[in-house]
Amino acid sequence: MLEDIKTLRKAPREEYYVPGHRTCAGCGPALQYRLVAKAAGANTIFIGPTGCMYVANTSYGCGPWAVPWIHAQITNGGAVGSGIEAAYKALIRKHKTDAEFPNVIVMAGDGGSSDIGIQALSGAFYRGHNLLFICYDNESYANTGIQTSPTTPYGAWTTFTPAGPVSPEGKKLFPKDLPKIMSHGHPELKYLATASIAFPVDLMNKVRRGLNAQGPSFLYIHAPCPKGWSFPSEKTVSIAKLAVDTGMFQLYEMTEDRRFKVTYRPKELKPVEEYLKLQGRFKHLRPEHIEKLQNFAQRRMQEVGIEITLLSS
Amino acid sequence: MSFKEVPFAGTVPSPKRENEGMVTGNWRTKRPVLDKDKCTDCLICWISCPDACIDQSTTGLAFNLKYCKGCGICAEVCPSNAITNVPELDYAD
Ligand SMILES: Cc1ncc(C[n+]2csc(CCOP(=O)(O)OP(=O)(O)O)c2C)c(N)n1
Ligand code: SF4
Ligand code: SF4
Ligand code: SF4
């Protein structure tokens, strides 16, 4: 059992996602990777479907993981994770190894989990493999140059949803809600939570609870991307915090009775505009678009049971 | 031929403490500098660095300038304003 980390001071000092990777300066997905690896510890195997957390980490035949890591196709992180888990179980059952069963963690982007990789993810959870599947959500297909993904928010600029005369708001569709897709359709699911890089202790504890639950466990981590969202690199953590404080991202866990338990309630909810205005990808939005996003945040909060008291700007 | 004889393709050793194949300190345009008198040792900067470039040493926090990309997150999140971003051009090295 991995113990809960009570305070920041009690967080492990050991790093398993070490310095030396080509992710952009201030990369949110890189920060969550470091936190996940720290929380999981030495007996871990990472599976990395194609995306920034594969490509930008493995340039020129090397990688920053102090633990085993294997590449999977963008489509099949869930399948490769299933295979590794099943192989370990078989080797242990047949006494062909005296290794301790490892933490099997799939680290997939939002494209590799909510879109092109969703069949392998769903299959692994249906079959009930003991693994932790993490979707780090940078809200785009970032690695190929910021194309829209199903989790890209309404109103965001991407190279596939440019704002212009035909579509003044940029992206017209509202995003898929991946944790809700995962939460109720997979009977074998053992644990599910959302997390944010602005809440590092909470994030690390959710990793540990997901691993302790002996999976399949699902973690959805909000990870701002300075390049794709157009904001200065030092703002990554502040923007992640604002996403939670405006209700654009909600922090919760799913308990065994399949109910959502909110793990952090903003004391004073800020208007979504405060979150949007720091990011270049939303700079074309007009008041009527911002209002739609405000309503969107309120709907999402209501769904998980966050009461709404909006602080006016 | 059994599968055990097939060579494992594309396999490289894992680094222990740093990945020397990708040194990133030369990306930096601004260098984080710590004012030890202001630092309350809250560790918020330490946990917020995407590049694990803040070390907790016995004499206080130290930046790993071999890899620090100068993103500025540490200075931004510090509640005590103990970190300043100084332009790299101010330094001889
Ligand atoms: C089958 C297939 N189609 C397309 C690609 C090209 N591709 C490489 S990385 C990538 C983006 C992945 O996006 P996401 O999973 O969201 O991760 P991110 O890059 O945002 O971290 C794409 C489309 C691919 N590698 N394989
Ligand atoms: S594009 Fe975004 S996710 Fe990809 S490495 Fe850069 S900051 Fe990270
Ligand atoms: S500037 Fe960025 S990379 Fe350098 S120590 Fe601070 S947070 Fe880490
Ligand atoms: S965030 Fe600031 S006060 Fe806290 S440990 Fe870092 S430098 Fe010191």
Coordinates of C-alpha atoms and ligand atoms in Angstrom, one line a residue:
Chain A
M1 CA 0.0 0.0 0.0
L2 CA 1.2 3.5 -0.9
E3 CA 0.5 5.9 2.0
D4 CA -1.3 9.2 1.7
I5 CA 1.1 12.1 1.6
K6 CA 0.0 14.4 4.4
T7 CA 1.9 17.6 3.5
L8 CA 4.3 18.9 0.9
R9 CA 7.2 18.3 3.2
K10 CA 6.3 14.6 3.4
A11 CA 6.4 14.3 -0.4
P12 CA 9.1 11.9 -1.6
R13 CA 12.3 13.7 -2.6
E14 CA 13.2 11.0 -5.1
E15 CA 12.6 11.8 -8.7
Y16 CA 11.7 9.2 -11.3
Y17 CA 11.0 11.7 -14.1
V18 CA 14.4 13.4 -14.0
P19 CA 15.8 16.6 -15.6
G20 CA 16.7 16.4 -19.3
H21 CA 13.7 16.4 -21.6
R22 CA 12.7 18.5 -24.7
T23 CA 9.2 19.5 -23.5
C24 CA 8.6 23.2 -23.8
A25 CA 9.7 25.4 -20.9
G26 CA 6.8 25.5 -18.4
C27 CA 5.1 22.4 -19.9
G28 CA 2.1 21.4 -17.7
P29 CA 2.0 17.8 -18.9
A30 CA 5.7 17.5 -18.0
L31 CA 5.0 18.7 -14.4
Q32 CA 2.1 16.2 -13.9
Y33 CA 4.4 13.4 -15.2
R34 CA 7.0 14.3 -12.6
L35 CA 4.4 14.3 -9.8
V36 CA 2.8 11.0 -11.0
A37 CA 6.3 9.3 -11.1
K38 CA 7.2 10.7 -7.7
A39 CA 3.9 9.4 -6.2
A40 CA 4.2 6.0 -7.8
G41 CA 7.8 5.3 -6.9
A42 CA 10.5 2.9 -8.1
N43 CA 8.4 -0.2 -8.9
T44 CA 6.6 1.3 -11.9
I45 CA 6.3 0.8 -15.6
F46 CA 5.1 3.6 -17.8
I47 CA 3.4 3.1 -21.1
G48 CA 3.6 6.1 -23.4
P49 CA 1.2 6.3 -26.4
T50 CA 2.3 8.8 -29.0
G51 CA 1.9 12.5 -28.1
C52 CA 4.0 15.2 -26.5
M53 CA 4.8 13.0 -23.5
Y54 CA 6.3 10.4 -25.8
V55 CA 7.9 12.5 -28.5
A56 CA 9.2 15.5 -26.5
N57 CA 10.6 13.1 -23.9
T58 CA 12.4 10.6 -26.1
S59 CA 14.3 12.8 -28.5
Y60 CA 17.6 11.4 -29.9
G61 CA 17.4 7.9 -28.4
C62 CA 17.1 8.8 -24.7
G63 CA 14.4 9.5 -22.2
P64 CA 14.0 11.0 -18.7
W65 CA 12.5 8.1 -16.9
A66 CA 14.4 6.4 -14.1
V67 CA 11.9 3.5 -14.3
P68 CA 11.0 1.3 -17.3
W69 CA 9.1 3.0 -20.0
I70 CA 7.7 1.7 -23.3
H71 CA 6.2 3.4 -26.3
A72 CA 2.7 2.4 -27.5
Q73 CA 0.9 3.6 -30.6
I74 CA -1.5 6.6 -30.0
T75 CA -4.4 4.2 -30.5
N76 CA -3.4 1.4 -28.1
G77 CA -2.1 2.6 -24.8
G78 CA -4.8 0.6 -23.0
A79 CA -4.0 -2.6 -25.0
V80 CA -0.2 -2.4 -24.3
G81 CA -0.9 -1.8 -20.6
S82 CA -3.3 -4.8 -20.6
G83 CA -0.6 -7.0 -22.1
I84 CA 2.1 -6.0 -19.7
E85 CA -0.2 -6.5 -16.7
A86 CA -1.4 -9.9 -18.0
A87 CA 2.2 -11.0 -18.7
Y88 CA 3.3 -10.1 -15.2
K89 CA 0.4 -11.9 -13.6
A90 CA 1.2 -15.0 -15.6
L91 CA 4.9 -14.9 -14.8
I92 CA 4.1 -14.5 -11.1
R93 CA 1.5 -17.3 -11.2
K94 CA 3.9 -19.7 -12.9
H95 CA 6.7 -18.7 -10.5
K96 CA 8.8 -17.6 -13.4
T97 CA 9.7 -14.4 -11.7
D98 CA 10.2 -13.3 -8.1
A99 CA 9.5 -9.7 -9.1
E100 CA 6.8 -7.8 -7.2
F101 CA 3.8 -6.9 -9.4
P102 CA 4.6 -3.4 -10.7
N103 CA 2.5 -0.2 -11.0
V104 CA 1.4 -0.3 -14.6
I105 CA 0.6 3.3 -15.6
V106 CA -0.5 4.4 -19.1
M107 CA 0.3 8.1 -19.7
A108 CA -1.9 9.2 -22.6
G109 CA -2.8 12.6 -24.0
D110 CA -6.4 13.6 -24.5
G111 CA -6.3 12.5 -28.1
G112 CA -4.8 9.2 -27.1
S113 CA -7.5 8.6 -24.5
S114 CA -10.7 10.5 -25.4
D115 CA -10.5 10.1 -29.2
I116 CA -8.2 7.9 -31.2
G117 CA -7.2 5.7 -28.2
I118 CA -10.7 5.3 -26.6
Q119 CA -11.4 1.8 -27.8
A120 CA -8.2 0.3 -26.2
L121 CA -8.9 2.3 -23.0
S122 CA -12.5 1.1 -22.8
G123 CA -11.4 -2.5 -23.6
A124 CA -8.8 -2.6 -20.8
F125 CA -11.4 -1.2 -18.3
Y126 CA -14.1 -3.6 -19.5
R127 CA -11.7 -6.6 -19.0
G128 CA -10.7 -5.3 -15.6
H129 CA -6.9 -5.1 -15.9
N130 CA -5.0 -3.9 -12.9
L131 CA -3.6 -0.7 -14.3
L132 CA -3.8 3.0 -13.8
F133 CA -4.7 4.9 -17.0
I134 CA -3.9 8.6 -16.9
C135 CA -5.2 11.1 -19.4
Y136 CA -3.1 14.3 -19.1
D137 CA -5.4 16.9 -20.7
N138 CA -3.7 19.7 -22.6
E139 CA -6.9 20.1 -24.5
S140 CA -5.5 19.5 -28.0
Y141 CA -3.5 17.2 -30.2
A142 CA -0.5 19.2 -29.2
N143 CA 2.4 17.3 -30.5
T144 CA 1.4 17.6 -34.2
G145 CA 1.0 21.4 -33.9
I146 CA -2.2 22.0 -31.8
Q147 CA -5.1 20.5 -33.6
T148 CA -8.5 20.3 -32.0
S149 CA -9.3 17.2 -29.9
P150 CA -12.6 16.2 -28.4
T151 CA -11.6 17.8 -25.1
T152 CA -10.6 21.2 -26.6
P153 CA -13.1 23.7 -25.1
Y154 CA -15.7 25.5 -27.0
G155 CA -14.4 28.8 -28.3
A156 CA -10.7 27.8 -28.4
W157 CA -8.5 28.6 -31.3
T158 CA -6.6 25.6 -32.7
T159 CA -5.0 25.2 -36.1
F160 CA -8.1 23.2 -37.1
T161 CA -10.6 25.7 -35.5
P162 CA -9.3 29.1 -36.4
A163 CA -11.6 32.0 -35.6
G164 CA -12.7 34.0 -38.6
P165 CA -15.8 35.3 -40.4
V166 CA -17.4 31.8 -40.8
S167 CA -16.8 30.8 -37.2
P168 CA -16.2 33.8 -35.0
E169 CA -15.8 31.8 -31.9
G170 CA -13.2 29.3 -33.2
K171 CA -14.3 25.9 -32.0
K172 CA -18.0 25.4 -32.1
L173 CA -18.4 22.1 -30.4
F174 CA -18.5 21.6 -26.7
P175 CA -15.9 19.1 -25.3
K176 CA -16.4 15.5 -24.4
D177 CA -16.5 14.8 -20.7
L178 CA -14.0 11.9 -20.5
P179 CA -14.2 11.1 -16.7
K180 CA -18.0 10.9 -17.0
I181 CA -17.6 8.6 -20.0
M182 CA -15.3 6.4 -17.9
S183 CA -17.2 6.6 -14.6
H184 CA -20.4 4.7 -15.3
G185 CA -20.0 2.4 -18.2
H186 CA -17.2 0.1 -16.9
P187 CA -18.4 -2.3 -14.2
E188 CA -14.8 -3.3 -13.3
L189 CA -13.7 0.3 -12.6
K190 CA -12.1 0.5 -9.1
Y191 CA -11.2 4.2 -8.8
L192 CA -11.6 7.4 -10.7
A193 CA -10.6 10.9 -10.0
T194 CA -9.7 14.3 -11.6
A195 CA -6.6 16.2 -10.6
S196 CA -4.7 19.4 -11.3
I197 CA -1.1 20.4 -11.3
A198 CA -2.0 23.4 -9.1
F199 CA -2.9 20.9 -6.4
P200 CA 0.2 18.7 -6.3
V201 CA -0.3 16.9 -3.0
D202 CA -3.9 16.1 -3.9
L203 CA -2.7 14.9 -7.3
M204 CA 0.0 12.6 -5.8
N205 CA -2.5 11.1 -3.4
K206 CA -5.0 10.4 -6.1
V207 CA -2.2 8.5 -8.0
R208 CA -1.6 6.5 -4.9
R209 CA -5.3 5.7 -4.3
G210 CA -5.7 4.7 -7.9
L211 CA -2.7 2.3 -7.6
N212 CA -3.9 1.0 -4.2
A213 CA -7.3 0.2 -5.7
Q214 CA -5.7 -2.5 -7.9
G215 CA -7.3 -1.0 -11.0
P216 CA -8.6 -0.5 -13.5
S217 CA -8.3 3.1 -12.2
F218 CA -8.7 6.2 -14.2
L219 CA -7.1 9.6 -13.5
Y220 CA -7.9 12.7 -15.5
I221 CA -5.3 15.5 -15.0
H222 CA -5.7 19.0 -16.1
A223 CA -2.3 20.1 -17.6
P224 CA -2.1 23.6 -19.2
C225 CA 0.1 23.8 -22.3
P226 CA 1.8 27.2 -22.8
K227 CA 2.5 26.7 -26.5
G228 CA -1.0 25.5 -27.5
W229 CA -3.0 27.8 -25.3
S230 CA -0.7 30.8 -25.9
F231 CA 0.3 32.1 -22.5
P232 CA 3.8 32.9 -21.0
S233 CA 5.6 29.8 -19.7
E234 CA 5.6 31.1 -16.0
K235 CA 1.8 31.1 -15.9
T236 CA 1.2 27.3 -16.2
V237 CA 0.5 26.6 -12.6
S238 CA -1.5 29.9 -12.0
I239 CA -3.7 29.1 -15.0
A240 CA -4.3 25.6 -13.7
K241 CA -5.4 27.1 -10.4
L242 CA -7.7 29.6 -12.1
A243 CA -9.3 26.7 -14.1
V244 CA -10.4 25.3 -10.8
D245 CA -11.3 28.6 -9.1
T246 CA -13.6 29.5 -12.1
G247 CA -15.2 26.1 -12.2
M248 CA -13.9 25.4 -15.7
F249 CA -12.2 22.3 -14.2
Q250 CA -13.7 20.4 -11.3
L251 CA -11.8 18.3 -8.7
Y252 CA -13.5 15.1 -7.6
E253 CA -13.2 11.4 -6.9
M254 CA -15.6 8.6 -7.5
T255 CA -16.4 6.5 -4.5
E256 CA -17.3 2.9 -4.5
D257 CA -21.0 3.6 -4.6
R258 CA -20.4 5.4 -8.0
R259 CA -21.1 8.8 -6.6
F260 CA -19.0 11.9 -7.2
K261 CA -17.3 13.3 -4.2
V262 CA -15.9 16.8 -4.7
T263 CA -12.4 17.0 -3.3
Y264 CA -11.9 20.8 -3.5
R265 CA -14.5 23.5 -3.5
P266 CA -13.4 27.0 -4.5
K267 CA -14.1 29.3 -1.6
E268 CA -15.2 32.1 -4.0
L269 CA -16.0 31.2 -7.5
K270 CA -14.4 33.6 -10.0
P271 CA -16.0 34.5 -13.4
V272 CA -14.6 32.3 -16.3
E273 CA -13.5 35.4 -18.0
E274 CA -10.6 35.7 -15.6
Y275 CA -9.3 32.3 -16.8
L276 CA -10.0 33.0 -20.5
K277 CA -8.3 36.4 -20.7
L278 CA -4.9 35.1 -19.8
Q279 CA -4.9 32.8 -22.9
G280 CA -4.3 33.8 -26.5
R281 CA -6.4 30.9 -27.7
F282 CA -9.5 32.7 -26.4
K283 CA -8.6 36.3 -27.3
H284 CA -11.2 36.5 -30.2
L285 CA -14.2 35.6 -28.0
R286 CA -17.1 38.0 -27.7
P287 CA -19.3 38.5 -24.7
E288 CA -22.0 36.1 -26.1
H289 CA -19.3 33.3 -26.4
I290 CA -18.0 33.9 -22.9
E291 CA -21.5 33.6 -21.6
K292 CA -21.8 30.2 -23.2
L293 CA -18.6 29.1 -21.4
Q294 CA -19.8 30.5 -18.1
N295 CA -23.0 28.4 -18.5
F296 CA -20.9 25.4 -19.5
A297 CA -18.8 25.7 -16.3
Q298 CA -21.9 26.0 -14.2
R299 CA -23.4 22.9 -15.8
R300 CA -20.3 20.8 -15.2
M301 CA -20.1 22.0 -11.6
Q302 CA -23.7 21.1 -11.0
E303 CA -23.2 17.6 -12.4
V304 CA -20.7 16.8 -9.7
G305 CA -22.4 18.8 -6.9
I306 CA -20.5 22.0 -6.6
E307 CA -23.0 24.7 -5.5
I308 CA -22.6 27.9 -7.4
T309 CA -22.0 31.2 -5.8
L310 CA -20.4 33.4 -8.5
L311 CA -18.2 36.3 -7.5
S312 CA -19.1 39.1 -9.9
S313 CA -16.2 40.8 -11.7
Chain B
M1 CA 14.7 -19.6 -33.0
S2 CA 12.9 -18.8 -29.8
F3 CA 11.7 -15.3 -28.9
K4 CA 14.4 -15.1 -26.3
E5 CA 17.0 -14.9 -29.0
V6 CA 15.4 -12.1 -30.8
P7 CA 17.3 -8.9 -30.0
F8 CA 15.2 -6.2 -28.2
A9 CA 15.0 -3.3 -30.6
G10 CA 15.3 0.4 -29.6
T11 CA 16.2 -0.3 -26.0
V12 CA 18.3 2.2 -24.0
P13 CA 19.3 2.3 -20.3
S14 CA 17.2 4.4 -18.0
P15 CA 19.0 7.4 -16.5
K16 CA 19.3 7.5 -12.7
R17 CA 19.4 11.2 -11.7
E18 CA 19.5 13.2 -15.0
N19 CA 19.2 12.5 -18.7
E20 CA 22.5 13.7 -20.1
G21 CA 21.3 13.1 -23.6
M22 CA 19.1 16.2 -23.4
V23 CA 20.8 19.0 -21.6
T24 CA 18.4 22.0 -21.6
G25 CA 20.1 24.7 -19.5
N26 CA 21.2 26.5 -22.7
W27 CA 17.6 27.2 -23.5
R28 CA 17.4 29.6 -20.6
T29 CA 17.1 33.4 -21.2
K30 CA 16.3 34.2 -17.6
R31 CA 17.9 32.7 -14.5
P32 CA 16.1 32.1 -11.3
V33 CA 17.9 33.6 -8.3
L34 CA 16.9 32.9 -4.7
D35 CA 16.9 35.5 -1.9
K36 CA 17.5 33.2 1.1
D37 CA 16.4 35.8 3.6
K38 CA 12.9 35.9 2.1
C39 CA 12.5 32.2 1.6
T40 CA 10.3 30.5 4.1
D41 CA 11.1 27.0 2.8
C42 CA 7.5 26.2 1.9
L43 CA 8.6 24.0 -1.0
I44 CA 5.9 25.3 -3.4
C45 CA 8.5 26.2 -6.0
W46 CA 10.2 22.8 -5.6
I47 CA 7.1 20.8 -6.3
S48 CA 6.0 23.1 -9.2
C49 CA 9.1 22.8 -11.4
P50 CA 8.3 20.7 -14.5
D51 CA 12.0 19.9 -14.9
A52 CA 12.8 18.9 -11.3
C53 CA 15.5 21.6 -11.3
I54 CA 15.2 22.7 -7.7
D55 CA 17.2 20.7 -5.3
Q56 CA 16.6 20.6 -1.5
S57 CA 20.2 20.7 -0.2
T58 CA 21.3 21.1 3.4
T59 CA 22.1 24.7 2.8
G60 CA 18.7 25.5 1.3
L61 CA 17.3 25.4 -2.2
A62 CA 19.6 25.2 -5.2
F63 CA 18.7 25.5 -8.9
N64 CA 20.1 22.9 -11.3
L65 CA 21.3 25.3 -14.0
K66 CA 22.5 22.5 -16.2
Y67 CA 18.8 21.7 -17.0
C68 CA 16.7 24.7 -15.8
K69 CA 14.9 26.1 -18.9
G70 CA 14.1 29.4 -17.2
C71 CA 10.4 29.0 -17.5
G72 CA 9.8 31.3 -14.5
I73 CA 7.2 29.1 -12.8
C74 CA 9.2 29.0 -9.5
A75 CA 9.3 32.8 -9.2
E76 CA 5.6 33.1 -10.2
V77 CA 4.3 30.6 -7.6
C78 CA 6.5 31.7 -4.7
P79 CA 4.3 33.3 -2.1
S80 CA 7.2 35.3 -0.6
N81 CA 8.6 36.8 -3.8
A82 CA 11.9 35.1 -2.9
I83 CA 12.9 34.2 -6.5
T84 CA 13.8 36.8 -9.2
N85 CA 14.3 36.1 -12.9
V86 CA 17.6 37.7 -13.9
P87 CA 18.4 38.0 -17.7
E88 CA 21.1 35.5 -18.6
L89 CA 23.0 38.2 -20.5
D90 CA 23.9 39.7 -17.0
Y91 CA 26.1 36.6 -16.4
A92 CA 29.5 35.9 -17.8
D93 CA 29.1 32.1 -17.8
Ligands
LIG1 C1 -2.5 6.5 -35.9 C2 -1.8 7.8 -35.8 N1 -2.4 8.9 -36.3 C3 -1.7 10.1 -36.1 C4 -0.5 10.2 -35.5 C5 0.2 11.6 -35.4 N2 0.3 12.1 -34.1 C6 1.4 12.0 -33.4 S1 1.4 12.8 -31.9 C7 -0.2 13.2 -32.2 C8 -1.0 14.1 -31.2 C9 -1.4 13.4 -30.0 O1 -2.2 14.2 -29.2 P1 -2.6 13.8 -27.7 O2 -2.9 12.4 -27.6 O3 -3.7 14.7 -27.3 O4 -1.2 14.1 -26.9 P2 -0.5 15.5 -26.9 O5 0.4 15.5 -28.1 O6 -1.5 16.6 -26.9 O7 0.4 15.5 -25.7 C10 -0.7 12.8 -33.4 C11 -2.0 13.1 -34.0 C12 0.1 9.0 -35.0 N3 1.2 9.1 -34.4 N4 -0.6 7.9 -35.2
SF4_2 S1 3.3 21.7 -26.9 FE1 2.4 21.8 -24.8 S2 2.2 19.7 -24.1 FE2 3.6 19.7 -25.8 S3 5.7 19.9 -24.9 FE3 5.0 22.0 -25.4 S4 3.9 22.7 -23.5 FE4 4.2 20.5 -23.3
SF4_3 S1 12.8 28.5 -14.0 FE1 11.4 26.8 -14.4 S2 12.9 25.1 -14.9 FE2 14.0 26.7 -13.9 S3 14.0 26.1 -11.7 FE3 12.3 27.5 -12.0 S4 10.5 26.3 -12.5 FE4 12.3 25.0 -12.8
SF4_4 S1 8.3 29.1 -3.0 FE1 9.5 30.8 -2.3 S2 9.4 30.7 -0.1 FE2 8.7 28.7 -0.8 S3 10.5 27.4 -0.8 FE3 10.4 28.3 -2.9 S4 11.6 30.2 -2.8 FE4 11.2 29.6 -0.6

